[in-house]
CSV table of C-alpha atoms in Angstrom, one decimal:
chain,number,residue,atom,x,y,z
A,220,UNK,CA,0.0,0.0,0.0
A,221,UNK,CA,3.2,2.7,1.1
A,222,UNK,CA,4.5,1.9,-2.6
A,223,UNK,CA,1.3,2.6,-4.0
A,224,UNK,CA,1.0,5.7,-2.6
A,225,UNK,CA,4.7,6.7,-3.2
A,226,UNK,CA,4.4,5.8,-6.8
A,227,UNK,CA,1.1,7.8,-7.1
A,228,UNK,CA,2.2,10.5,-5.2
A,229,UNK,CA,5.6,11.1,-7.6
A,230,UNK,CA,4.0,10.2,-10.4
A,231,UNK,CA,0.7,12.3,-10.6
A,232,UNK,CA,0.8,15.5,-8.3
A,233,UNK,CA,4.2,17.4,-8.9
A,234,UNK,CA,2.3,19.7,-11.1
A,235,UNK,CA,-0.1,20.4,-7.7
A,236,UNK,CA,3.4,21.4,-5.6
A,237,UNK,CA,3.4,24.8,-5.0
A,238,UNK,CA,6.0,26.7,-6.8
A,239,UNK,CA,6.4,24.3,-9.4
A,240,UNK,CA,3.9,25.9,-12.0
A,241,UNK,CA,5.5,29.1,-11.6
A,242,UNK,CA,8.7,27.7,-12.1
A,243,UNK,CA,8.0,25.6,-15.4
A,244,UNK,CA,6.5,28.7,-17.1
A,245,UNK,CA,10.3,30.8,-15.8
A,246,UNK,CA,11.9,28.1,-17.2
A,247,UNK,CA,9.8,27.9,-20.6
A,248,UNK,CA,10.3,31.9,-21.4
A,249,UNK,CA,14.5,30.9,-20.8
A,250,UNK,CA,14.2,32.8,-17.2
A,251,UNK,CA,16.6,29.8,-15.3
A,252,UNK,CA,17.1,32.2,-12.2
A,253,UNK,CA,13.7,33.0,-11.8
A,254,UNK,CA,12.8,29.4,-12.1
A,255,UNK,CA,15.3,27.9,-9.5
A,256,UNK,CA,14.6,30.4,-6.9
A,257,UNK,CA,11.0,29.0,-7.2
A,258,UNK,CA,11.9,25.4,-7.5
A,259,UNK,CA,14.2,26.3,-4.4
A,260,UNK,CA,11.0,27.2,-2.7
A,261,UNK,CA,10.2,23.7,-2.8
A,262,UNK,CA,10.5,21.5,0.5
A,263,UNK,CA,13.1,18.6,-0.3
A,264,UNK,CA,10.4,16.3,1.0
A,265,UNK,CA,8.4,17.0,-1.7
A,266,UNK,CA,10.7,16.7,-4.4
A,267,UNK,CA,10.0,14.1,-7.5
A,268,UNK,CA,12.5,13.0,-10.2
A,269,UNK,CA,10.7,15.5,-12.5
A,270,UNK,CA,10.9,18.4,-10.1
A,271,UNK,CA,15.1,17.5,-9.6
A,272,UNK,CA,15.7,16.9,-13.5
A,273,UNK,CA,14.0,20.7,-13.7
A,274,UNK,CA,16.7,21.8,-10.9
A,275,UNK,CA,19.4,20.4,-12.9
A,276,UNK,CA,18.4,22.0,-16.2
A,277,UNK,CA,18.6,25.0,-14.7
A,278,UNK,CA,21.8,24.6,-13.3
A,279,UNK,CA,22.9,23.6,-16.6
A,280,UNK,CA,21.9,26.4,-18.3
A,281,UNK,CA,23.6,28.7,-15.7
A,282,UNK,CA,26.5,26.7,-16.2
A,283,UNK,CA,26.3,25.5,-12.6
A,284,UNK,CA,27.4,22.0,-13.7
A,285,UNK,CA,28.9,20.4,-10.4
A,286,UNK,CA,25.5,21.7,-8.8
A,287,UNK,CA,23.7,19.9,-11.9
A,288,UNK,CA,25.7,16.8,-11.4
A,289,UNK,CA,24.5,16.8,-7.8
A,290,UNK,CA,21.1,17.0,-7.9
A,291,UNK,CA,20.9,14.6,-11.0
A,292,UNK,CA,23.1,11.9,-8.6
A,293,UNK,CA,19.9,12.8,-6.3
A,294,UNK,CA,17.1,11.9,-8.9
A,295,UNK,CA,19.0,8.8,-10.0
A,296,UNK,CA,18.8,8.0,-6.2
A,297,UNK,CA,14.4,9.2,-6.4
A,298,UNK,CA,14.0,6.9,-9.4
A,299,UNK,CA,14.9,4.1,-7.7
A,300,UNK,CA,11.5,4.6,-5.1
A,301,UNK,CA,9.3,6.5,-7.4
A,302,UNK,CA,9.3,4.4,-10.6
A,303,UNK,CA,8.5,0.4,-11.2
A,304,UNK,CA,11.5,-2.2,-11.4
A,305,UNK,CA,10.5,-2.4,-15.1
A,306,UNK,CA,10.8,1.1,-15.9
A,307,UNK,CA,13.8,1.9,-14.1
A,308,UNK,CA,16.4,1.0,-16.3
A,309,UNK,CA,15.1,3.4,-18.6
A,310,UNK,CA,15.0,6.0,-16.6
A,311,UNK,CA,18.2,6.1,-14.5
A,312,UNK,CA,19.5,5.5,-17.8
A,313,UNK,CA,18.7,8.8,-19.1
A,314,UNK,CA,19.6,10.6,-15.9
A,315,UNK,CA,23.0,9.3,-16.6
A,316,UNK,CA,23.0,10.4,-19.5
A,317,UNK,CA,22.3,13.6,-18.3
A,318,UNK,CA,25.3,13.4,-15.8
A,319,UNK,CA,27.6,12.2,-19.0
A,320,UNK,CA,26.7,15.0,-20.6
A,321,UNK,CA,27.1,17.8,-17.4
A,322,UNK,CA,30.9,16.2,-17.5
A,323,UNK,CA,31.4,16.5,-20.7
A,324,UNK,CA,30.6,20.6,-20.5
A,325,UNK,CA,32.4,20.2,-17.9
A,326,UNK,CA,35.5,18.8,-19.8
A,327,UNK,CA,35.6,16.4,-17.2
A,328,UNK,CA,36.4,13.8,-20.1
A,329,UNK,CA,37.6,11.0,-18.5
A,330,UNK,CA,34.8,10.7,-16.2
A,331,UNK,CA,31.7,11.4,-18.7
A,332,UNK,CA,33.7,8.3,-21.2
A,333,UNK,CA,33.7,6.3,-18.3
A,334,UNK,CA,29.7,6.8,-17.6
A,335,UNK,CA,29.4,6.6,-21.3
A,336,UNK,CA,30.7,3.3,-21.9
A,337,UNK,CA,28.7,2.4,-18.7
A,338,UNK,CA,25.4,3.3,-20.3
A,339,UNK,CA,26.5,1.9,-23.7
A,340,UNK,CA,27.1,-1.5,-22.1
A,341,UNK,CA,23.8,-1.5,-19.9
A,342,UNK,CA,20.4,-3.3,-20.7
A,343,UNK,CA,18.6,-0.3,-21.6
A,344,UNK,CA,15.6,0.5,-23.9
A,345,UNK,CA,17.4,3.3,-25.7
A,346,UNK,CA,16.3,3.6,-29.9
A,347,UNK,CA,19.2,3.1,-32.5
A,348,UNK,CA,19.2,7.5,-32.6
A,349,UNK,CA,20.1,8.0,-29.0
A,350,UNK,CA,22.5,4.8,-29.2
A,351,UNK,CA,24.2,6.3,-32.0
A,352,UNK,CA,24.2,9.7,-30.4
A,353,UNK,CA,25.4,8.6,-27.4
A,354,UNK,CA,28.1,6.8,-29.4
A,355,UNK,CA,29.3,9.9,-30.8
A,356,UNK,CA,30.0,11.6,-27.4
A,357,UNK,CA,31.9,8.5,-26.3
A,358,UNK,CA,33.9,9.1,-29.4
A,359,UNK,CA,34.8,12.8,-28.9
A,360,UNK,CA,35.3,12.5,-25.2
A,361,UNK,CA,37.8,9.3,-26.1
A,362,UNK,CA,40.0,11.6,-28.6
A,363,UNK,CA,39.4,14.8,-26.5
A,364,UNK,CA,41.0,13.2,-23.3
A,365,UNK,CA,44.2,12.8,-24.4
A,366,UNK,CA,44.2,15.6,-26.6
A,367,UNK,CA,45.9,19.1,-26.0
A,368,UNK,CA,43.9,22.2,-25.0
A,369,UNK,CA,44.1,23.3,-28.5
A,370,UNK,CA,42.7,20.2,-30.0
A,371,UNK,CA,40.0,19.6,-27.6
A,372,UNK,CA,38.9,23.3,-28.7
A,373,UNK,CA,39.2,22.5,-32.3
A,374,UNK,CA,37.0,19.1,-31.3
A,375,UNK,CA,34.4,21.1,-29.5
A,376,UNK,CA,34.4,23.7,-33.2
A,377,UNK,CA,33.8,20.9,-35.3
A,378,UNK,CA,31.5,19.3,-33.4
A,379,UNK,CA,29.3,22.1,-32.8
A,380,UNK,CA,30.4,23.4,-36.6
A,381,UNK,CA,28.3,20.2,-38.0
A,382,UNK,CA,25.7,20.4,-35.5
A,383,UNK,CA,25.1,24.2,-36.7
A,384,UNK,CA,24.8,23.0,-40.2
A,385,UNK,CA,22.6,20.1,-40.0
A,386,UNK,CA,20.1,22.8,-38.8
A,387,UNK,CA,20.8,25.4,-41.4
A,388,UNK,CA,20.3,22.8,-43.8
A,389,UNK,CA,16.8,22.2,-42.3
A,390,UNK,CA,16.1,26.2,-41.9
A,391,UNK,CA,16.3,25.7,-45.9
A,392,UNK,CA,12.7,23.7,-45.1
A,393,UNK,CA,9.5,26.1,-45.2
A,394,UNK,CA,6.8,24.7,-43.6
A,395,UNK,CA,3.1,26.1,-42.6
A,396,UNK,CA,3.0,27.2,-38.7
A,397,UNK,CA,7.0,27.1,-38.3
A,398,UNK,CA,8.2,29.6,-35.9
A,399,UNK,CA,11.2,31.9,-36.6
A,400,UNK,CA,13.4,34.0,-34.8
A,401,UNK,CA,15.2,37.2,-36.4
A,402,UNK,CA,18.8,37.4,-35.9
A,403,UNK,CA,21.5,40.0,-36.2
A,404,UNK,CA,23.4,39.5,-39.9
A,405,UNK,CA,26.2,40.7,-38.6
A,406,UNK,CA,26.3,38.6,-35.3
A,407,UNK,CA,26.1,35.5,-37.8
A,408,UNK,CA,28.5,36.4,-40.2
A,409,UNK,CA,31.0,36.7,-37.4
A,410,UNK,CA,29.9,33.0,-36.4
A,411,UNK,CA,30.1,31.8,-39.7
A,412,UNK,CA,33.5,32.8,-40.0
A,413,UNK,CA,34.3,31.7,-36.7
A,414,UNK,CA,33.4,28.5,-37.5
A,415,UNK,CA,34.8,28.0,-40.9
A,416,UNK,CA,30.8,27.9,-43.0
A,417,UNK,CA,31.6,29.5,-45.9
A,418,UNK,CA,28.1,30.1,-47.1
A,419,UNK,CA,24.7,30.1,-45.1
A,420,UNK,CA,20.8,29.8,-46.4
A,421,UNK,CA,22.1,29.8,-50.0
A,422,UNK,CA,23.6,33.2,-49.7
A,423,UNK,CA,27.3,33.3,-51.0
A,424,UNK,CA,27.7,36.9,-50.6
A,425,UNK,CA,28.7,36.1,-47.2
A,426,UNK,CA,31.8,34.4,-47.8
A,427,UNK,CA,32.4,38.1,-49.9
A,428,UNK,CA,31.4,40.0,-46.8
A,429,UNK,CA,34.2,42.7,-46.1
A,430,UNK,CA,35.8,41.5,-43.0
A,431,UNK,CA,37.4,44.6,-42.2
A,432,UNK,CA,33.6,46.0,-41.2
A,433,UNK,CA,34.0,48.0,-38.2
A,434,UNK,CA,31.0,49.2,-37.3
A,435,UNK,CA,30.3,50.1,-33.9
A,436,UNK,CA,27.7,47.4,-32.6
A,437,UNK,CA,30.3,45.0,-33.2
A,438,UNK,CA,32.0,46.0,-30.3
A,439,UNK,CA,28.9,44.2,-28.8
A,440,UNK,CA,29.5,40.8,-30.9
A,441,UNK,CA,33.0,39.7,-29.6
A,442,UNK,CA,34.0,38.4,-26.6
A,443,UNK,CA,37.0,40.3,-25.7
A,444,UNK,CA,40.0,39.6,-22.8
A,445,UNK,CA,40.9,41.2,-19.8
A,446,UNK,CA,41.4,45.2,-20.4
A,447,UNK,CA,45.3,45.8,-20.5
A,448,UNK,CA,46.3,48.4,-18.2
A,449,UNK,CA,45.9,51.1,-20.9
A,450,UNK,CA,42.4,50.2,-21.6
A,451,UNK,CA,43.3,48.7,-25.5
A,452,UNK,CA,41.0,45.5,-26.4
A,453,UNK,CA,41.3,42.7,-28.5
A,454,UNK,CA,40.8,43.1,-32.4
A,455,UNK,CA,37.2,42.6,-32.7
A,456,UNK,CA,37.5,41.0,-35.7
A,457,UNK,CA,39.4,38.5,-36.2
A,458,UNK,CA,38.1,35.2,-37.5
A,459,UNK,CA,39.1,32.9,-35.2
A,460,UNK,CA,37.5,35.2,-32.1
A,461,UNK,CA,34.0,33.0,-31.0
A,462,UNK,CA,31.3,35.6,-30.4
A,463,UNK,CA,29.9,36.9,-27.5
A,464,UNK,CA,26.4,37.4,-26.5
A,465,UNK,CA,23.8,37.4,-29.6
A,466,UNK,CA,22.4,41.1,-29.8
A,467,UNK,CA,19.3,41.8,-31.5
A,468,UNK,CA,18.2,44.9,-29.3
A,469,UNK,CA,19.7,47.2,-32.4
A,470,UNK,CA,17.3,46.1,-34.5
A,471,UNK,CA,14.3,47.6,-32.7
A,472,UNK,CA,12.1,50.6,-32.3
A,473,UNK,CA,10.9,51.5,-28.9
A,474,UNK,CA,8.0,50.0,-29.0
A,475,UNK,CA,6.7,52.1,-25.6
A,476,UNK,CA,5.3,54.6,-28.0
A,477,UNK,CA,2.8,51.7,-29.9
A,478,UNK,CA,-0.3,50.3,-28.0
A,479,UNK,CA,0.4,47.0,-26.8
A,480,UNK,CA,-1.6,44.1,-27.1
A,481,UNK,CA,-2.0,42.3,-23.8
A,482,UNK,CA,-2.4,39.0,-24.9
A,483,UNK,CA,0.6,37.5,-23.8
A,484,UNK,CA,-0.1,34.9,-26.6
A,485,UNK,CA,0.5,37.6,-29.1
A,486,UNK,CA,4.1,39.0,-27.5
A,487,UNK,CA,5.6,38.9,-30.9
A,488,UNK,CA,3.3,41.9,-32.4
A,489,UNK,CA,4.6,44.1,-29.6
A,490,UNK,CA,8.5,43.6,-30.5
A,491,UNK,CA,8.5,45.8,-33.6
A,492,UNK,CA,11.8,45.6,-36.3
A,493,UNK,CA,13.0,49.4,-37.7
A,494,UNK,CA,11.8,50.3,-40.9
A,495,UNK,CA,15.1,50.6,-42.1
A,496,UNK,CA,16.6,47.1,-41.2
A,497,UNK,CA,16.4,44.6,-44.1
A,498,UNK,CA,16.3,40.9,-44.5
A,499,UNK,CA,19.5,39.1,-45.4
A,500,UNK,CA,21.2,42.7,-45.1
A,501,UNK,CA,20.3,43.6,-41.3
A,502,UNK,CA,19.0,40.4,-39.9
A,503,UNK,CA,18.7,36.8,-40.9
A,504,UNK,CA,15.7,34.4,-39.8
A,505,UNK,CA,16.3,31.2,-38.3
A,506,UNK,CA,14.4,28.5,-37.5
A,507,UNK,CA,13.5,27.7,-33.7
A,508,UNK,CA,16.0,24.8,-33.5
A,509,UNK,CA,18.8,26.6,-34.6
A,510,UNK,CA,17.9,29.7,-32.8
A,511,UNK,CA,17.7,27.6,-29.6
A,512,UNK,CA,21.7,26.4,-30.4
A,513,UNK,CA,22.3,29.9,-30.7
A,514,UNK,CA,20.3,30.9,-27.5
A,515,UNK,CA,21.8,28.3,-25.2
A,516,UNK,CA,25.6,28.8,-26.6
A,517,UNK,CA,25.5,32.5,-26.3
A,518,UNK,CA,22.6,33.9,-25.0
A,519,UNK,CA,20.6,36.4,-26.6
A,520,UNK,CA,19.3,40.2,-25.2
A,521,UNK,CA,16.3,40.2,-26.9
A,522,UNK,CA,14.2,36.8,-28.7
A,523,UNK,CA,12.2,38.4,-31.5
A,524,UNK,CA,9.7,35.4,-32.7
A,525,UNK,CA,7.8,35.4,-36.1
A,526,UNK,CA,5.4,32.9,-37.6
C-alpha cells in the first residue's frame, strides 16, 4: 500500500506542488534564475525525479554544472523509489545520460567516457538515434581526453560546426505554422566565419562580406580579454574570435510609444523591427532549432519570434 502511494504521489501531483507551475513557465520563457529560486522554494520532501531533473536544467543552463551533477546523482537515487522495477532501467538510464553530458561541458572527459561506456554497455531501452548519439559523445570525449587544449577546442568547433549546419540545412525547409526567430546578420557572419561555414541559407555573398567591417555594434558581438592596463581590447574582428552574446536589441524601435496588445499569446506583435533594417542585409531568420543552439551557446538580449 506505502509503494502505491509513493508511486502515485511522484507520479501524478508534482504539477499540484506549489511553486512548481510558476517555475516551469520561468523556465519555458529561458528565465533559469527565476525558475530555480521557485523550485528552491520547494520542501526537499516534496521533491519528485521531475521536479530535480527541472533543478538540474537550470543549473545547466547557468553553467552550474557540479551543482547539476549533484542533484541529477539525487534523482537517479528518487527513481529508484518512485518508478516500477521495469521502468527503471530506462530511466536512470537517461539521468546518466544527463550526468555524461554535465561532464562532458564540464570537460571532465575521462569521467563522462567512463559513464558513457557504462550506459552503452547497460540493458537499456534506448532507440538506434540516441544509441548512436550517445556513441558519438563517447567518441569525442575518447580523442578529446588525451588531446591538448588546442585540440579539444578545435573538437568542440567541429562538433558544434556540423551540429550548426545540420540545422541550417533544415532552416532551408518552409513549412506552414514554423516559428522563426530574427537574428542580427552581422552577429552570424561573425559566427560563420568563426566557425569556418563559408556560405549560409544559399547566400554566398557572405563568404564576400568585407571583414574589415567596423562598425560600432560589433563592439557588442565579440568576446573580448581582460582590459590591459591602458584600456586597448582585442581586435574585434578576427576570425578565429568565438562571439559573444547574440544582440538583437539594435534592430528595434521602442516599441513604448505603440499600443500594446496584452495578450501575452501575441508578444511577438509588440517587438517591432526598424523600418530601415532589411532581411538578409540587417538580420537573418532562423528556425527555432537553430535559434535555440544559438540561445543556449551564447545567449541572446532580446528573442524576437515570427510565424
Amino acid at each position: 500500500t506505502f509503494r502505491f502511494f509513493s508511486f502515485y504521489k511522484h507520479k501524478n501531483m508534482d504539477d499540484r506542488i506549489p511553486h512548481f507551475d510558476k517555475a516551469k513557465q520561468f523556465y519555458r520563457s529561458q528565465k533559469y534564475e527565476q525558475a530555480l529560486a521557485h523550485l528552491s522554494k520547494i520542501k526537499p520532501g516534496d521533491y519528485t525525479v521531475k521536479i530535480q531533473e527541472y533543478r538540474s536544467s537550470c543549473l545547466a543552463k547557468l553553467e552550474r554544472f557540479e551543482e547539476a551533477i549533484e542533484v541529477t546523482d539525487e534523482s537517479i537515487l528518487l527513481a529508484e523509489e518512485e518508478y516500477e522495477e521495469d521502468e527503471q532501467p530506462e530511466k536512470i538510464a537517461k539521468l546518466k545520460i544527463r550526468k555524461a553530458k554535465y561532464l562532458k561541458e564540464m570537460k571532465a572527459f575521462k569521467e563522462a567516457e567512463s559513464l558513457f561506456r557504462e550506459i552503452l554497455r547497460g540493458d537499456t531501452l534506448l532507440d538506434s538515434s540516441q544509441m548512436s548519439e550517445l556513441k558519438k559523445d563517447l567518441d569525442f570525449c575518447s580523442a578529446a581526453k588525451t588531446s591538448s587544449t588546442d585540440d579539444r577546442e578545435e573538437l568542440r568547433k567541429n562538433s558544434e560546426k556540423k551540429e550548426f549546419e545540420y540545422l541550417l540545412k533544415k532552416n532551408l525547409t518552409l513549412r506552414e505554422g514554423t516559428t522563426w526567430y530574427v537574428v542580427c546578420a552581422k552577429w552570424l557572419r561573425h559566427y560563420y566565419r568563426y566557425l569556418g561555414i563559408k556560405t549560409a541559407l544559399g547566400n554566398d555573398e557572405i563568404a564576400s562580406e568585407d571583414e574589415n567591417d567596423d562598425s560600432e555594434i560589433e563592439d557588442d558581438f565579440v568576446k573580448v580579454g581582460k582590459a590591459e592596463a591602458n584600456g586597448h581590447r582585442k581586435s574585434l574582428e578576427s576570425s578565429s574570435e568565438r562571439p559573444g552574446r547574440l544582440t538583437n536589441a539594435h534592430l528595434l524601435i521602442d516599441g513604448d510609444k505603440y499600443i500594446k496588445d496584452p495578450d501575452p499569446r501575441k508578444e511577438s506583435t509588440n517587438v517591432i523591427i526598424s523600418r530601415e533594417m532589411q532581411e538578409n542585409v540587417d538580420y537573418e531568420l532562423l528556425r527555432q532549432e537553430a535559434f535555440d543552439f544559438l540561445r543556449q551557446r551564447f545567449g541572446c538580449d532580446v528573442a524576437i519570434k515570427r510565424y
